[in-house]
Amino acid sequence: MSSQSEPVSAEDSLLQTPGQEHGSARTKQISPGHVRKLGLTRKLRDRRNFNEDENPEEKARRHKELELKPLYKELLYTIAHKMGKPSAAEVFTDEQLHHYVKEAFTMTETEHSSLMEKVQNTEPPVYCLMATIKEAKEIIGKDISGFSDPYCLLTILEDEEESRTRRSRTKPRKSVVQDAISQDKIYQSDVKKQTLNPIWNQTFILEFEEIIGASFHLEMWDKDEEISLTQKLEEIKSNFNNLRRYRALNLTYATFNQEKQVSVLMCLFRMIKDGLKEKGTDDFLGKVVLKLQDLHCAEDNWYHLEPRTETYPNRGKCHLNLKFIHKSRDGTLSAGRSAYINYCGILQQFVQAYISKQQSSTPWKGALCGEAQTLLEFYATQNDLSPFLQDLAKWVTYSKLYKSLEVDSSVLFQQLTSIEYHWHQQELPYQQKQELGDSLHKFLQYGLYLVAKYRDIFPPVPTATPKLHTLLRILVQICKTQAFQKLNPAQFELHDEVNDAIQSGTQEWFTIIKGLHQPMTKDLPEIVSALISLIKEVQKDVKNNKEVWNRVFVSAVQVDAFTVIYTKVDSLLAKEVKETLTLVEGQMEQNLANSLFPVYLSLQDIHKDKAFLQTRGVLELTNFQKLFREALPYWLNQAFSTTQDRVERAVQVDQLQPLHSGAVPIKHSSSAVDLVACIQPICQLWEQLSWPDPEEAFMLMVKLTEDLCKIVVTYCRILKERVRTLSANSDPCSAINMLCVVVNDLEHLRSVLTRLPTQLNWTGLRDRTENVIKETQFKNTLPSQLQQAQSVLEREIRSALDTLGRKLNTDIETHVRSMSTRRRTPSKSTEDAVAPLMRYLEQELHYMNENLVQENFSSLLTPLWNNSVKILHHVATQHPQQEGLMVFCQRLLYTLQCLEQCFHAEGNGLPLHTLHSDAYKDLKSHLTHHSLNSRQLMEKFFERKIWEQNVYSGEKYGAVTLVTSYRRSDQRLRVEVLNAVNLLPMDSNGSSDPFVQLCLEPKHIFPEVETRCTQIKSCDLNPLFDEVFEFLVSLDKCQTPGTCLVVSVLDHVLLMTDDFEGEAFLALKAIPGVAGGREGDLLSRQSDATPAQIRLPLMHPKPYEDSILSLLESRKGERETQTFVKKRRQREKQSQERIHS
């Protein structure tokens, strides 16, 4: 169309400033002529050069006249000519907006009325709707190909024009735009060929007079080219030929699936309809109609294309960007300043008003009231300020306010991110580029200034360090942005700049701190005191940097701030320390040395922090300890003399009474506790010094250990003097009590000395000095010193314990001899006889347990127990007569058992392994055996034989194989002798005539059971017997302890005593059917057990080694006993062990 206006591109329209649009004179653009180095070539520029000495009231009046009132008129003009609804949910009336503006700009009612009158007399703007057609999708395909050639017609119609057009029509038509308004008010987009998803991105500015009653119309059409009827017929013919191909493939219409049927029908419909159309007639695709008064001041939405009829209800969607703007806005309101500059001023005033009204201690986080947001939105829309320019204005404004007001850093970071996003999407005018570059440059300078002052501005508290972190992130983001890199092309390394800022800030901070702690006079103590104060400040700063600030710098800009400040502080502090110690050189005395010790400790703590350095280098404070060599002897002397004085005072006030504090009683006295507390500072002194030179450190350790040993020996001496003084006028019981406390004190001190090598870390010292001190020299020095002190303590403890033990041993022996009568019929029962001894021991041991610490009590118990065992053993063996021996040993055995329980005390006394010594075992065995009658001894004898059989290994004398079982049903013990193997040749021909003898022992349990023998197998060392024997015995007897089957293998000798091949002992309890329930139980009525085969190695007894047999042999008056002994002695004579021995 010839009358259609030229379309304006979206990019040009959005990025034009008001001073450059609609024929306004453009500012002359001057390109940068050289590369600008940040911080060197950029110069801070002041827009106005007011006299700094001007009266504040005059200055405020001038600012209000020149700055605020022009902006105020712009806002009144914006309110008077606002269009559309704001994006905020809350809608404000003109009166509310006027009231807010008046408060924000601090205007009086008179000023407001005057400015309002001026605004009302200005020319109104031209109201415009800036419409950008971005794209459409899923539109209807009108061509035979299934696509369309879409274009758009758009205009603004008022209600009168639309109704007049509707009345003039004879019949309804699809087109509204073309019939309703002249062609010069209709705008047409480009035609997009053959597509269903066209993309335009075209912007049109549509003027209108009144927003009420006006509507925006957009119609989308399919462009139809003018072609002849012959061409259309050819297309129809071509499409029918395609249908014939389907029939040629024997595919009927009925075989098409539903989708293909619809496709073919639609194709036929388009062909017929297209053939009936007039030449060059465009097809209607859809429309969008919007009431202007229903629109927001700026919208960006997808709108559905509406049909004129219900033929095709789903016609796709169209993406539109709509914005109400002003044309020909009155330029006299703000003296010709651009809308962008005005927007920055308005925004700054709104933020200042909001912050001053809130009066909050927390930083401003970017929030504004609803009225301010609405006004800013109206102003930016009406003046067609792009989102890029709005974000740029916010960044410039907020970055300026950041220097004077409490603005949260996250607000700046958010705006910076938005600018980076827009930089890749749009292009800024040259003037705004310059402003953005200057703003970024200034903020970097200011940010680095804040970094240098981070100690004061961002203290190490949880509320401040996040602000530092956000500031550093902003600096990083600035350097990463394309805007900064394009506008400041000179090479700039933020890492180095932050590093330099930290160093310069540390230098400045140190100078200030040093000035605050200058000595008032030139006296050495005053100078040292000032140095201590300075070092404490540095120590605190190093700690804060290590624990707080360093994490922030590393996280945000990867700068190891701790290493930077530590290296800087190290050099500054080393200089101060060396200068101070140079002044005191040659003037050292005790008080001055004492004042230097805090200096040493503080430097030591600072020096330890070097372990956290990421990069190691030569530090000036390395080996600073050498500077204090002159003061070191004074420190050692001070520690020794102070400790010794405290120990002497502690003993002088000690009453040698056990301390009872808390639930757990303390059995040593107060001086022992004080001594440990006095010794501890000397051990701490070693750790505090941490002397670096290995050889000097060894000599230092020797001196400290020597001092500690002297203190221990001194304590022992004055403690003995103290106990003599207190015991002189005390009763014996109190004297013994004090002696117990003294022993406990010494024992406590000995435990402290035992831990001393660990506390002083001798092992670590040995590793450090292995190259300069020989191992023999090391061992002959330190351990020997400690061993001498421990020997003194052990000697004193042993002397005191011997004094206590002598009295107890004498009393125990007296009680044992008095109760151990040897009469056959005792005058008292065993319990009554032992009672006096046990009462005495319980009383004494209870007393010692309460008054001695566990170590000393155990040390006392052990010799007491050993001595008691010796006394009992001596009493038991001093009279060898047999008359009344069994009763006598029973009493002694009971006494031994009572003593064992008393000394063990249910696990609280001596442990069992200490009680069960060899002497105890011998005594208990002796007393146990002498306390039994002969038959009990015989049972013990066979129990021992069964045990020997079970542990015996090998078949030196051969073996015998049996099958045994016990039938409970008829109480029969069944023994089947299978064979014997590997027997010894007993005859001269190298063979034997063996047979097996079976006997149930002991005989007093089985008196009526006869011995059974197998047949004799002549000349056979591996005889096969296969003979069965049954013994009629009760189950109870078989289950008696010590009962066994004695299997003897003998060599038959004619007319002489049979030779002994060997014997074996099988416990009856081990025979199947014997173990389990006793006779009469349910188990005894169960089915008989399955016989078991067993192979028993043959044994030979060792002559005269059995103590039980010797004891039985001593009982001459018992015939049964002597018969048993005689039989066993006979076996011993036949034993091969006798020959080997």
PDB file of C-alpha atoms in Angstrom, residues 82 450 719:
ATOM      1  CA  LYS A  82      -1.188   8.160  31.979  1.00  0.00           C
ATOM      2  CA  LEU A 450      36.185  -0.566  50.651  1.00  0.00           C
ATOM      3  CA  LEU A 719      56.564 -33.646 104.111  1.00  0.00           C
TER       4      LEU A 719
END
